[in-house]
């Protein structure tokens, strides 16, 4: 970050963890390997000497709270996805706290963007990001961002399909798809980061 020849800038994108969990559940099979890798990264970083009970995480599905394995593949997939989300939220919290305590030279090279703000105000947020990066704002790029977030379609059954859709509907889709228990679990696991991000 201090290398003058690079002029590196960091944009960190955040999204409401409840919406993240909803999307990850929707694409559970496609994200299974990634979730396992995220969980492994947590276990490598955990301090030694913790008991198994201390290592239990909040987002475990009810059938796995005792440490046993569920015989149903969907429960195992949810276990890995939920555990990975908790690790992600912990990493977000570390990043947010680091950014708040960072020296001025680092704060000048780092900015945050909430997905919801980008979706609600695509042109305004694009201009802000490009200004931060010291880049011009081509009108064609503004139109592209606006069109990609205001398409006629909403969702796709195929994960990671990039197409124009009404992204504003995705902001609150979790409210209809997640159970109250799932919402409470995400909020318990991600509450500190959500508070700092004003979710």
CSV table of C-alpha atoms in Angstrom, one decimal:
chain,number,residue,atom,x,y,z
A,1,UNK,CA,0.0,0.0,0.0
A,2,UNK,CA,2.9,2.4,0.6
A,3,UNK,CA,4.6,1.6,-2.7
A,4,UNK,CA,4.3,4.8,-4.8
A,5,UNK,CA,4.8,3.0,-8.1
A,6,UNK,CA,1.7,0.9,-7.5
A,7,UNK,CA,-0.8,3.5,-6.3
A,8,UNK,CA,-2.9,0.7,-4.9
A,9,UNK,CA,-6.4,1.4,-3.7
A,10,UNK,CA,-8.7,-1.1,-1.8
A,11,UNK,CA,-12.4,-1.2,-2.2
A,12,UNK,CA,-14.1,-3.6,0.2
A,13,UNK,CA,-17.6,-4.6,-0.7
A,14,UNK,CA,-20.0,-5.6,2.1
A,15,UNK,CA,-23.5,-7.0,1.9
A,16,UNK,CA,-26.1,-7.6,4.6
A,17,UNK,CA,-25.1,-11.0,6.2
A,18,UNK,CA,-28.7,-12.1,6.2
A,19,UNK,CA,-28.8,-11.6,2.4
A,20,UNK,CA,-25.4,-13.3,2.1
A,21,UNK,CA,-26.7,-16.3,4.0
A,22,UNK,CA,-29.8,-16.5,1.8
A,23,UNK,CA,-27.7,-16.4,-1.4
A,24,UNK,CA,-25.2,-19.0,0.0
A,25,UNK,CA,-28.1,-21.3,0.9
A,26,UNK,CA,-29.6,-20.9,-2.5
A,27,UNK,CA,-26.2,-21.9,-4.1
A,28,UNK,CA,-25.2,-24.4,-1.4
A,29,UNK,CA,-23.9,-27.1,-3.7
A,30,UNK,CA,-21.8,-24.7,-5.8
A,31,UNK,CA,-20.3,-23.2,-2.6
A,32,UNK,CA,-19.7,-26.3,-0.6
A,33,UNK,CA,-16.0,-26.6,-1.4
A,34,UNK,CA,-15.4,-22.9,-0.8
A,35,UNK,CA,-17.2,-23.1,2.6
A,36,UNK,CA,-15.1,-26.0,3.7
A,37,UNK,CA,-11.9,-24.1,2.8
A,38,UNK,CA,-13.2,-21.0,4.7
A,39,UNK,CA,-13.8,-23.2,7.8
A,40,UNK,CA,-10.4,-24.8,7.5
A,41,UNK,CA,-8.9,-21.3,7.6
A,42,UNK,CA,-10.6,-20.6,10.9
A,43,UNK,CA,-9.3,-23.8,12.5
A,44,UNK,CA,-5.8,-22.9,11.5
A,45,UNK,CA,-6.1,-19.5,13.0
A,46,UNK,CA,-7.8,-20.6,16.3
A,47,UNK,CA,-5.7,-20.4,19.4
A,48,UNK,CA,-4.5,-23.8,20.8
A,49,UNK,CA,-5.9,-25.1,24.0
A,50,UNK,CA,-9.6,-24.4,23.4
A,51,UNK,CA,-12.0,-27.1,24.4
A,52,UNK,CA,-14.4,-28.6,21.9
A,53,UNK,CA,-17.3,-26.9,23.6
A,54,UNK,CA,-15.6,-23.5,23.2
A,55,UNK,CA,-15.1,-24.1,19.5
A,56,UNK,CA,-18.8,-24.7,18.9
A,57,UNK,CA,-20.1,-22.0,16.6
A,58,UNK,CA,-23.5,-20.2,16.7
A,59,UNK,CA,-24.6,-21.1,13.2
A,60,UNK,CA,-24.6,-24.9,13.5
A,61,UNK,CA,-27.9,-26.5,12.5
A,62,UNK,CA,-29.8,-28.1,15.4
A,63,UNK,CA,-28.9,-31.7,14.4
A,64,UNK,CA,-25.2,-30.9,14.6
A,65,UNK,CA,-25.0,-29.0,17.9
A,66,UNK,CA,-23.8,-32.0,19.8
A,67,UNK,CA,-20.9,-32.4,17.5
A,68,UNK,CA,-22.4,-35.3,15.7
A,69,UNK,CA,-22.9,-35.5,11.9
A,70,UNK,CA,-26.3,-35.5,10.3
A,71,UNK,CA,-26.9,-38.2,7.8
A,72,UNK,CA,-28.8,-35.8,5.5
A,73,UNK,CA,-26.5,-34.1,3.0
A,74,UNK,CA,-28.5,-30.9,3.0
A,75,UNK,CA,-27.9,-30.5,6.8
A,76,UNK,CA,-24.1,-31.1,6.3
A,77,UNK,CA,-24.1,-28.5,3.5
A,78,UNK,CA,-26.0,-26.0,5.7
A,79,UNK,CA,-23.5,-26.7,8.5
A,80,UNK,CA,-20.6,-25.8,6.3
A,81,UNK,CA,-22.3,-22.8,4.7
A,82,UNK,CA,-23.4,-21.4,8.1
A,83,UNK,CA,-20.0,-21.9,9.7
A,84,UNK,CA,-18.3,-20.3,6.7
A,85,UNK,CA,-20.6,-17.2,7.1
A,86,UNK,CA,-19.6,-16.9,10.7
A,87,UNK,CA,-15.9,-16.9,9.7
A,88,UNK,CA,-16.6,-14.3,7.0
A,89,UNK,CA,-18.3,-12.0,9.5
A,90,UNK,CA,-15.5,-12.4,12.0
A,91,UNK,CA,-13.1,-11.4,9.2
A,92,UNK,CA,-15.3,-8.4,8.3
A,93,UNK,CA,-15.2,-7.3,11.9
A,94,UNK,CA,-11.4,-7.4,12.1
A,95,UNK,CA,-11.2,-5.4,8.8
A,96,UNK,CA,-13.7,-2.8,10.0
A,97,UNK,CA,-11.9,-2.3,13.3
A,98,UNK,CA,-8.6,-2.2,11.5
A,99,UNK,CA,-9.9,0.5,9.1
A,100,UNK,CA,-11.2,2.6,12.0
A,101,UNK,CA,-7.8,2.5,13.8
A,102,UNK,CA,-5.7,2.8,10.6
A,103,UNK,CA,-3.3,5.7,10.1
A,104,UNK,CA,-4.4,8.5,7.7
A,105,UNK,CA,-2.2,7.3,4.8
A,106,UNK,CA,-4.0,3.9,4.9
A,107,UNK,CA,-7.5,5.4,5.2
A,108,UNK,CA,-6.9,7.5,2.1
A,109,UNK,CA,-6.3,4.2,0.1
A,110,UNK,CA,-9.2,2.3,1.5
A,111,UNK,CA,-12.9,2.7,1.1
A,112,UNK,CA,-16.0,0.6,1.9
A,113,UNK,CA,-19.1,0.0,-0.3
A,114,UNK,CA,-22.3,-1.6,0.8
A,115,UNK,CA,-24.0,-3.7,-1.9
A,116,UNK,CA,-27.3,-2.2,-0.9
A,117,UNK,CA,-26.1,1.4,-1.5
A,118,UNK,CA,-24.7,0.4,-4.9
A,119,UNK,CA,-28.1,-1.2,-5.8
A,120,UNK,CA,-30.1,1.8,-4.6
A,121,UNK,CA,-27.9,4.4,-6.2
A,122,UNK,CA,-25.8,2.8,-8.8
A,123,UNK,CA,-24.6,5.9,-10.6
A,124,UNK,CA,-23.8,7.9,-7.5
A,125,UNK,CA,-21.8,5.0,-6.0
A,126,UNK,CA,-20.0,4.3,-9.2
A,127,UNK,CA,-19.0,8.0,-9.4
A,128,UNK,CA,-17.8,7.8,-5.8
A,129,UNK,CA,-15.7,4.7,-6.4
A,130,UNK,CA,-14.2,6.0,-9.6
A,131,UNK,CA,-13.4,9.3,-8.0
A,132,UNK,CA,-11.7,7.4,-5.1
A,133,UNK,CA,-9.6,5.4,-7.7
A,134,UNK,CA,-8.8,8.6,-9.6
A,135,UNK,CA,-10.5,7.3,-12.8
A,136,UNK,CA,-12.8,9.1,-15.2
A,137,UNK,CA,-16.5,8.2,-15.2
A,138,UNK,CA,-17.4,7.1,-18.8
A,139,UNK,CA,-21.2,7.6,-19.5
A,140,UNK,CA,-21.3,4.1,-21.1
A,141,UNK,CA,-20.1,2.6,-17.8
A,142,UNK,CA,-22.8,4.5,-15.9
A,143,UNK,CA,-25.5,3.2,-18.2
A,144,UNK,CA,-24.1,-0.4,-17.9
A,145,UNK,CA,-24.2,-0.3,-14.1
A,146,UNK,CA,-27.7,1.2,-14.1
A,147,UNK,CA,-29.0,-1.4,-16.6
A,148,UNK,CA,-27.4,-4.4,-14.8
A,149,UNK,CA,-29.1,-3.4,-11.6
A,150,UNK,CA,-32.5,-2.5,-13.1
A,151,UNK,CA,-33.2,-5.4,-15.4
A,152,UNK,CA,-36.6,-7.0,-15.8
A,153,UNK,CA,-35.7,-10.3,-14.3
A,154,UNK,CA,-35.0,-10.9,-10.6
A,155,UNK,CA,-33.3,-14.2,-10.0
A,156,UNK,CA,-31.9,-17.4,-11.6
A,157,UNK,CA,-31.8,-21.0,-10.5
A,158,UNK,CA,-28.3,-21.1,-11.8
A,159,UNK,CA,-25.8,-19.7,-9.3
A,160,UNK,CA,-23.3,-17.1,-10.5
A,161,UNK,CA,-25.2,-16.4,-13.7
A,162,UNK,CA,-24.5,-12.8,-14.5
A,163,UNK,CA,-27.4,-11.0,-16.1
A,164,UNK,CA,-29.4,-7.8,-15.9
A,165,UNK,CA,-31.9,-8.1,-13.1
A,166,UNK,CA,-33.7,-5.9,-10.6
A,167,UNK,CA,-31.1,-6.1,-7.9
A,168,UNK,CA,-33.3,-4.0,-5.6
A,169,UNK,CA,-35.5,-7.0,-5.0
A,170,UNK,CA,-32.4,-9.0,-3.9
A,171,UNK,CA,-31.8,-6.6,-1.0
A,172,UNK,CA,-34.7,-7.9,1.1
A,173,UNK,CA,-35.3,-11.4,-0.4
A,174,UNK,CA,-33.9,-12.9,2.8
A,175,UNK,CA,-36.9,-11.7,4.6
A,176,UNK,CA,-39.2,-14.1,2.7
A,177,UNK,CA,-36.8,-17.0,2.5
A,178,UNK,CA,-35.0,-17.3,5.8
A,179,UNK,CA,-36.7,-18.7,8.9
A,180,UNK,CA,-36.8,-16.5,12.0
A,181,UNK,CA,-34.3,-18.9,13.6
A,182,UNK,CA,-31.9,-18.5,10.7
A,183,UNK,CA,-32.2,-14.7,10.9
A,184,UNK,CA,-31.6,-14.8,14.6
A,185,UNK,CA,-28.5,-17.1,14.2
A,186,UNK,CA,-27.0,-14.8,11.5
A,187,UNK,CA,-27.6,-11.7,13.6
A,188,UNK,CA,-26.1,-13.4,16.7
A,189,UNK,CA,-23.0,-14.5,14.7
A,190,UNK,CA,-22.6,-11.2,12.7
A,191,UNK,CA,-24.1,-8.6,15.1
A,192,UNK,CA,-21.0,-6.6,15.7
A,193,UNK,CA,-20.1,-6.3,12.1
A,194,UNK,CA,-23.7,-5.6,11.2
A,195,UNK,CA,-23.8,-2.8,13.7
A,196,UNK,CA,-20.6,-1.2,12.4
A,197,UNK,CA,-22.0,-1.4,8.8
A,198,UNK,CA,-25.4,0.0,9.9
A,199,UNK,CA,-27.4,-3.1,9.0
